[in-house]
Coordinates of C-alpha atoms in Angstrom, one line a residue:
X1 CA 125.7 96.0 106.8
X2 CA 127.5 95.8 103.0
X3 CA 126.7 99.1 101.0
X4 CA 124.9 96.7 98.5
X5 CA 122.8 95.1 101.6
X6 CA 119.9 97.6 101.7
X7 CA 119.2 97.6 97.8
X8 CA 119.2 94.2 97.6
X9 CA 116.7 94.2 100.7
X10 CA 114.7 96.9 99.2
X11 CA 114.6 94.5 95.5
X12 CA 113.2 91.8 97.2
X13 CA 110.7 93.2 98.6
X14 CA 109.7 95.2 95.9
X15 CA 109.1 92.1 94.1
X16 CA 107.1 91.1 96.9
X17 CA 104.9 93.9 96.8
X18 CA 104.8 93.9 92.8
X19 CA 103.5 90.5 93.0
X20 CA 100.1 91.6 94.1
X21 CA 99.9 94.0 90.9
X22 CA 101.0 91.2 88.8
X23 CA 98.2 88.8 90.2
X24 CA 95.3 91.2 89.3
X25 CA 95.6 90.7 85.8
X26 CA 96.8 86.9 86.2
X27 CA 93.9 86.2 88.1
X28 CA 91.6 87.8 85.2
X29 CA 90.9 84.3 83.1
X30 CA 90.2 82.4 86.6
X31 CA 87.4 85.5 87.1
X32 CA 86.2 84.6 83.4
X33 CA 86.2 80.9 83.4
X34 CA 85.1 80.4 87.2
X35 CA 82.6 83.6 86.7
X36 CA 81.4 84.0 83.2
X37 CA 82.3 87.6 83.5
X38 CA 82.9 89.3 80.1
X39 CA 85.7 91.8 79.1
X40 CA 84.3 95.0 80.1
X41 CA 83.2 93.3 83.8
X42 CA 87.1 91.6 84.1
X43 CA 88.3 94.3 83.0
X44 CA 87.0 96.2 86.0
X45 CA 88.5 94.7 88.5
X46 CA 91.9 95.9 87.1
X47 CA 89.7 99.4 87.1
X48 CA 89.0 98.7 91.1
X49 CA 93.2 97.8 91.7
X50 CA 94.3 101.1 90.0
X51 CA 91.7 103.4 90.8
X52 CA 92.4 103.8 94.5
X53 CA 95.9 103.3 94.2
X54 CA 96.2 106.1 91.1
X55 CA 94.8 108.6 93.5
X56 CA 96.4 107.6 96.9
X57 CA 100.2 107.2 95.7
X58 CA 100.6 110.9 95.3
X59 CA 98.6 111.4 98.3
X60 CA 100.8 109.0 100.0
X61 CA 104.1 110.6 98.1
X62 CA 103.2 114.3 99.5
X63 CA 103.0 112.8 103.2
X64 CA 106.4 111.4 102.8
X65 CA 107.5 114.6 101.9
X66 CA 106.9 116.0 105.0
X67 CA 107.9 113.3 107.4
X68 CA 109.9 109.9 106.6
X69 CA 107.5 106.8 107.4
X70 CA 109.3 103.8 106.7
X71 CA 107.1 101.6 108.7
X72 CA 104.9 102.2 105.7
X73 CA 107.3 99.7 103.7
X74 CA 106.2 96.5 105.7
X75 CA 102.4 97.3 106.7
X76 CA 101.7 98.8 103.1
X77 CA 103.2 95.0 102.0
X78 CA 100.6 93.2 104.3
X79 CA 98.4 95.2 103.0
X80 CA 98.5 94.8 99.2
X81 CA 98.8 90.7 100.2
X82 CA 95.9 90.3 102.4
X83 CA 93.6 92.2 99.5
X84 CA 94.5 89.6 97.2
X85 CA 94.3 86.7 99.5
X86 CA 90.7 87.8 100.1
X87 CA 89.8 88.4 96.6
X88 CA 89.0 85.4 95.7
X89 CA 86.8 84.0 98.5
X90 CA 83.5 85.5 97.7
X91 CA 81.1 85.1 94.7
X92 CA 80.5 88.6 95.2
X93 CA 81.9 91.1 92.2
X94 CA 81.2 94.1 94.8
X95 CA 83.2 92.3 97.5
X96 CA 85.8 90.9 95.4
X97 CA 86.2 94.8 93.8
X98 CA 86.7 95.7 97.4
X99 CA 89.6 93.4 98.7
X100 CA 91.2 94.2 95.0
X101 CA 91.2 97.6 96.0
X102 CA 92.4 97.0 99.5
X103 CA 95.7 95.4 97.9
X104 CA 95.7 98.6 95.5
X105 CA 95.9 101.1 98.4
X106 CA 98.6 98.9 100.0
X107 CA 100.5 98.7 97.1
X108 CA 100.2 102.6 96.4
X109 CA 101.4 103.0 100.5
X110 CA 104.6 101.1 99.5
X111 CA 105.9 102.9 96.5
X112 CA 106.7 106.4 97.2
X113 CA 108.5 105.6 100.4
X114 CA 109.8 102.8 99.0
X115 CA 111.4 104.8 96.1
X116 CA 112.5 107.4 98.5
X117 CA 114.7 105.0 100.4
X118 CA 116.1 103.5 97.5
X119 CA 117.9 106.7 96.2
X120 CA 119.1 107.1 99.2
X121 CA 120.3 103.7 99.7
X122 CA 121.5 103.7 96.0
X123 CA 123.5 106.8 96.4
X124 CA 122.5 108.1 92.6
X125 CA 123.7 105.2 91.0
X126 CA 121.4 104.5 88.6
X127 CA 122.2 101.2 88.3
X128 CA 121.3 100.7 92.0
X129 CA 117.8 102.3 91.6
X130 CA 117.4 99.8 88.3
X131 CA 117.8 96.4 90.3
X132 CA 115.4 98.4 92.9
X133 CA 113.3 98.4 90.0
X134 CA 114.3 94.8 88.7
X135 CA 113.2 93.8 92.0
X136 CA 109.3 94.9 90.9
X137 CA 109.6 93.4 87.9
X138 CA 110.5 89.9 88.7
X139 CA 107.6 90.2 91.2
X140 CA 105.4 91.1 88.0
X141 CA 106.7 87.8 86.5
X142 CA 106.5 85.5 89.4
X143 CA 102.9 86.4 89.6
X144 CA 101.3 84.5 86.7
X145 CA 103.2 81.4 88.2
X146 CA 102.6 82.0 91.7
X147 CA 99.0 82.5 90.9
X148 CA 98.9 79.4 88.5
X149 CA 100.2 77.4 91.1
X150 CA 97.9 78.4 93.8
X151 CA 94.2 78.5 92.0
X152 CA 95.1 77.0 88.3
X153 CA 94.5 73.4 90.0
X154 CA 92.2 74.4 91.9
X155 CA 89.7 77.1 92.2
X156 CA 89.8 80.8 93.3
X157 CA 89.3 79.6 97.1
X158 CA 93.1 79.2 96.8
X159 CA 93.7 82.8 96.6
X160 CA 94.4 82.9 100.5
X161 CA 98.2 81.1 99.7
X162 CA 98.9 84.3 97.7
X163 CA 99.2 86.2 101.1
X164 CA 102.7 84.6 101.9
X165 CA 105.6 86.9 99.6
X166 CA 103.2 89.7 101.6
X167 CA 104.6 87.9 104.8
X168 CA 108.0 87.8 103.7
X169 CA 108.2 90.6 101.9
X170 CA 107.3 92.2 105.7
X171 CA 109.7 90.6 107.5
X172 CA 112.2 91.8 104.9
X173 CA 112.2 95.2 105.7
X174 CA 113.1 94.9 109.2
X175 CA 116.7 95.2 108.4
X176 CA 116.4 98.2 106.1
X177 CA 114.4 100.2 108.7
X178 CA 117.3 99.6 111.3
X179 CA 119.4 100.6 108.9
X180 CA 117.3 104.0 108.5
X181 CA 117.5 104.6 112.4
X182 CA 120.8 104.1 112.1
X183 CA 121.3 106.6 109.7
X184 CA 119.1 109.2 111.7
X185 CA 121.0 108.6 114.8
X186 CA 123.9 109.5 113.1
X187 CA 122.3 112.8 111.8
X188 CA 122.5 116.1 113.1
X189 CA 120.3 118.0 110.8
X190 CA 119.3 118.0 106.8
X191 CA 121.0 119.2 103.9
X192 CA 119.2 122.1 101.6
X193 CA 118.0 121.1 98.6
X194 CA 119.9 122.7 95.5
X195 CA 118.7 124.3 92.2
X196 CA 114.8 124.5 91.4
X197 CA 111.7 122.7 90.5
X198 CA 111.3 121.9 86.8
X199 CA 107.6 121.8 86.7
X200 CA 107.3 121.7 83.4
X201 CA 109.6 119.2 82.4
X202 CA 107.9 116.5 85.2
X203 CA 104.5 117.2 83.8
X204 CA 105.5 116.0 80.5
X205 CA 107.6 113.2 81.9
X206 CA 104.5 112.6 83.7
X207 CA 102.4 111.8 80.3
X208 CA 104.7 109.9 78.7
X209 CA 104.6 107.3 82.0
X210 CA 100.8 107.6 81.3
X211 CA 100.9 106.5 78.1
X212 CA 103.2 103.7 78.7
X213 CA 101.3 102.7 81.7
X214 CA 98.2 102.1 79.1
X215 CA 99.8 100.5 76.6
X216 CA 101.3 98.3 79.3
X217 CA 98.4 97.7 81.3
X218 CA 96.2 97.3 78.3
X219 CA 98.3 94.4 76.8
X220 CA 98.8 92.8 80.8
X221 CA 95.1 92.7 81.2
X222 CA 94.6 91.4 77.6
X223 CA 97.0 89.1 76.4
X224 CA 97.0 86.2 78.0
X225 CA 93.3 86.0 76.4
X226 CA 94.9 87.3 73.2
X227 CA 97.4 84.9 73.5
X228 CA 94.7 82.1 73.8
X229 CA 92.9 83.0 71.2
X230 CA 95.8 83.1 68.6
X231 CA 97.1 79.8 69.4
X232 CA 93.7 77.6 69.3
X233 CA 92.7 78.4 73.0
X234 CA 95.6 77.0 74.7
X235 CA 95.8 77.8 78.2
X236 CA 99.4 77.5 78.1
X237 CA 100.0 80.0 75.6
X238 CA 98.4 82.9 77.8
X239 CA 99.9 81.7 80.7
X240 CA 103.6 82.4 78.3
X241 CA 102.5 85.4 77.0
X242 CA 102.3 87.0 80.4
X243 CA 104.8 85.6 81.5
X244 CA 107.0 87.1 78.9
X245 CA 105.8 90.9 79.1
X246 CA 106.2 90.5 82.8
X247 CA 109.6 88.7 82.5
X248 CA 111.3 90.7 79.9
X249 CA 111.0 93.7 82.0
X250 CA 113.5 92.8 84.0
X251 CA 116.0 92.9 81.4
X252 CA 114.6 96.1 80.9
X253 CA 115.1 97.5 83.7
X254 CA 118.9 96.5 84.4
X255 CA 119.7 97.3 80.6
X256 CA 118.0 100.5 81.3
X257 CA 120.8 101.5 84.3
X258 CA 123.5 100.2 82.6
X259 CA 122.8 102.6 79.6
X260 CA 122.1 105.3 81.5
X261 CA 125.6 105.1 83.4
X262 CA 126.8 105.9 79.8
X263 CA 124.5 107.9 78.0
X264 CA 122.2 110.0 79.4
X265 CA 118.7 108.7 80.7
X266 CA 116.3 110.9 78.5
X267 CA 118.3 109.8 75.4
X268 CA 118.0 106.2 76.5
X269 CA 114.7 106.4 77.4
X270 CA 113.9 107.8 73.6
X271 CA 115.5 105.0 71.9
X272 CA 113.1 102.8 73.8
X273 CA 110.2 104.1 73.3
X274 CA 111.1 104.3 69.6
X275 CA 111.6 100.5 69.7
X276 CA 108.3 99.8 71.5
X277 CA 106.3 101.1 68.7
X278 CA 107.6 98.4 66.4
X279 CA 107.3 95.7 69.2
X280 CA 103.6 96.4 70.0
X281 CA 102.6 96.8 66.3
X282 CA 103.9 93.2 66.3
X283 CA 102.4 91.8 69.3
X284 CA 99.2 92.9 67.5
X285 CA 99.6 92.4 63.9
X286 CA 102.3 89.4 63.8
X287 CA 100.4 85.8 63.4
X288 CA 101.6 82.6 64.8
X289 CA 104.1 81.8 67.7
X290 CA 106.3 85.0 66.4
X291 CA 104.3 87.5 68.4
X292 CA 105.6 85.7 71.4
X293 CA 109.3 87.7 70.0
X294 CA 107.4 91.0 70.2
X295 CA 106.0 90.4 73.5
X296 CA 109.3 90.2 75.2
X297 CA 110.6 93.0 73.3
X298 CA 107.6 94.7 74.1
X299 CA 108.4 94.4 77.6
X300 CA 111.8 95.2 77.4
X301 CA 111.6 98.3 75.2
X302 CA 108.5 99.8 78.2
X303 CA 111.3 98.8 81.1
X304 CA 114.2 100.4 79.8
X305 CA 113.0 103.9 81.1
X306 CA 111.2 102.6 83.7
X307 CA 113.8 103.2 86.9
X308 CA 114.9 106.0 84.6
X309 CA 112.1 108.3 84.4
X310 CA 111.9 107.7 88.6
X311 CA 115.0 109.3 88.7
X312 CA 114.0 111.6 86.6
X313 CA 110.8 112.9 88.2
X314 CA 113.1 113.5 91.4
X315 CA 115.8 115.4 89.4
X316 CA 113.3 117.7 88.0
X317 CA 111.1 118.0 91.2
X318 CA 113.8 117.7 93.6
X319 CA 112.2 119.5 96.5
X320 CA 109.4 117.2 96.7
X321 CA 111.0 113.6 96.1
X322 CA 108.0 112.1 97.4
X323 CA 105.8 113.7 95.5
X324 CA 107.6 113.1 92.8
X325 CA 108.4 109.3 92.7
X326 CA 104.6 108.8 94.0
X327 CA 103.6 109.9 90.5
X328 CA 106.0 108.5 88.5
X329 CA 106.2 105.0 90.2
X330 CA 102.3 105.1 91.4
X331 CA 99.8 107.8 90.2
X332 CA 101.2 107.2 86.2
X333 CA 101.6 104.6 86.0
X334 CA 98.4 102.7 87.7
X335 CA 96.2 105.1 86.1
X336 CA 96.4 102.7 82.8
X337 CA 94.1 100.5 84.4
X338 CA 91.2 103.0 84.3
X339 CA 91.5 102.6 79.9
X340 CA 91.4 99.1 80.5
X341 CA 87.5 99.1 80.8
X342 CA 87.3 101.4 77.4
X343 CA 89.5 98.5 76.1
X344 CA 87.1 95.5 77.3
X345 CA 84.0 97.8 76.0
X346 CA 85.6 98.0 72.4
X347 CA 86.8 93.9 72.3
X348 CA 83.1 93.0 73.7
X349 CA 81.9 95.1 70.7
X350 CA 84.3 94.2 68.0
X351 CA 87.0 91.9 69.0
X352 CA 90.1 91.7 71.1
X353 CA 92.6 92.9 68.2
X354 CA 90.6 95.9 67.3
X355 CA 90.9 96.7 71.0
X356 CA 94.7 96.6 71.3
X357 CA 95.7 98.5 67.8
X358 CA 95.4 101.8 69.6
X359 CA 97.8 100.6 72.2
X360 CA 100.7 101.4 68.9
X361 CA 100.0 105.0 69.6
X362 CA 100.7 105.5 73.1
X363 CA 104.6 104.5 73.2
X364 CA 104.9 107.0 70.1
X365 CA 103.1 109.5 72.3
X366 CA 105.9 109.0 74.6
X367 CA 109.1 109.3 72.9
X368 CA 107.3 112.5 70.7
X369 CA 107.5 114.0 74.8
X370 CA 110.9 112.8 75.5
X371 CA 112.0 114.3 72.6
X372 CA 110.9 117.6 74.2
X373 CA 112.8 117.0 77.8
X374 CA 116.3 118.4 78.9
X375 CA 118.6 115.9 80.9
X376 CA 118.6 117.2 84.8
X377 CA 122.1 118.2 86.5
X378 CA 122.5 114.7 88.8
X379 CA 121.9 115.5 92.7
X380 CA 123.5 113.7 95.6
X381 CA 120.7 112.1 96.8
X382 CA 121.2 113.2 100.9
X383 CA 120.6 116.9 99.5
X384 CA 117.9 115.6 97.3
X385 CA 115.8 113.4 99.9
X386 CA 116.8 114.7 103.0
X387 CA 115.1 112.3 106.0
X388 CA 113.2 114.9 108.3
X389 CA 113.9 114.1 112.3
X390 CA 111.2 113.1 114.4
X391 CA 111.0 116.5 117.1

């Protein structure tokens, strides 16, 4: 198998897997229209995805620590595709929270493992681990599409035709987990890990992910309705709009590596942040079909340090990769969805832009943090994430 095999594997079905947290929020105006739910009520079912998954990913993370489960990557994807598939079959909020949270847990099973193998696939290049990442955000921007195609003629009774990247996506990972046996047959015993935890410096990187996953999650639940309601209540235009902060992430992303390969990843991930404050102020603030701009830079400048600050969280907690990737690619950045119901409660009550003007802050919450974080000494990935044997 080509060195470049497994990542590109491991992209795919990331965007797979990504798909299903993508659909939530596209499926958010077919919940409104076909439901008459209001903002607060849409809002949680965005609440139900993240709230499992914001506490099981560093659950999940921590048991991956101890023991390597790669069969986690294709039954955690099954998962997160069959929750989805369901959610839109009963008239039932209760039930349709449920099966939303069934696809939360899967996709929350899927990401620390997930991001374990990748580093190790990617050998430290961090241009490796960004078209890992690229791979979840092209799954972000397929889903608006995919879900478009499959209820946006119809109605949500459709939603079982969302279950097939989940079948793909599974059958995908076959090759990468003989790969892994490969690699443990050929392994006598572990490598120590070197140097020690940087507790401090992952808690902080730890906020700033939670304020970028609100402001992100607050504008993905929100702007497609925003987005209706500043161009005259076209459909089209929300359907764009999402597409566009999902889409421009994966420019993000690869930008993101190829700085870092040069510069180094907090200073990268500074300048981004610094950007995004200007970008969201104009997503809010900017009339006409200009804010359109500022959404894809929007989604660009939040990307940039999105594969980074995985990295990072491994680099500063390096004895506990799992752990560490579970919060920084789960834990921080699902927990945005839990402000997304203060969010509907404030638009219900005044209207959608008073609701997204505190979004400015958060990004400027993050690069005040970065400012405050050392760059890491780069680790060799086998010494950072050894694979534990099966006895």
């Amino acid at each position: 198998m080509r060195r470049n095999t497994p990542i590109t594997l491991l992209a795919v079905g990331h965007a797979c897997v990504d798909i299903y947290q993508g659909a939530v929020a596209a499926l958010i105006p077919f919940f409104v229209a076909e439901r008459d739910y209001g903002y607060a009520v849409a809002s949680g079912i965005v609440l139900a995805a993240s709230l499992l998954s914001s506490v099981a990913q560093p659950l999940f993370g921590a048991l991956t620590d101890r023991r390597a489960m790669p069969w986690l990557l294709p039954v955690s994807t099954l998962l997160g595709g069959v929750g989805i598939a369901l959610s839109g079959l009963s008239g039932s909020y209760g039930l349709t929270l449920v099966f939303v949270a069934i696809s939360g847990i899967g996709v929350a099973a899927y990401h620390p493992e997930s991001a374990r193998v990748a580093r190790l696939a990617s050998r430290g290049s961090h241009s490796a681990m960004s078209w890992f990442s690229l791979g979840g955000n092209i799954g972000f921007a397929l889903a608006p599409i995919m879900v478009s195609i499959a209820v946006g003629h119809g109605s949500l009774h459709w939603t079982p035709v969302l279950v097939l990247p989940a079948l793909v996506g599974a059958a995908l990972c076959v090759p990468v987990l003989r790969m892994l046996d490969g690699q443990r047959a050929g392994t006598s015993k572990t490598s120590p890990v070197e140097g020690a935890d940087d507790v401090a410096s992952f808690v902080k990187l730890s906020l700033a992910v939670v304020f970028r996953s609100i402001v992100f999650t607050g504008l993905s639940t929100f702007i497609s309705l925003y987005a209706q309601q500043r161009m005259q209540g076209s459909t089209t235009a929300g359907s764009v709009a999402l597409f566009l902060l999902f889409l421009g992430g994966a420019v993000g992303s690869v930008l993101g590596g190829s700085l870092a390969d040069r510069y180094d990843r907090v200073r990268v991930s500074g300048w981004s942040y610094l950007i995004s404050i200007v970008a969201v102020a104009g997503v809010v603030f900017v009339p006409g079909p200009a804010m359109f701009l500022f959404v894809a830079l929007t989604s660009a400048g939040l990307y940039v340090p999105f594969s980074l600050q995985v990295t990072l969280g491994q680099d500063y907690l390096r004895s506990r990769i799992g752990t560490a990737s579970g919060v920084t690619l789960g834990l921080a950045v699902s927990i945005g969805g839990l402000v997304s119901p203060l969010l509907g409660r404030l638009a219900d009550s005044t209207s959608l832009q008073t609701a997204l003007a505190p979004l400015i802050a958060m990004p400027t919450l993050s690069w005040l943090l970065f400012r405050t974080l050392p760059e890491p000494a780069a680790v060799e990935p086998q010494s950072a994430a050894p694979v534990r044997q099966d006895a």
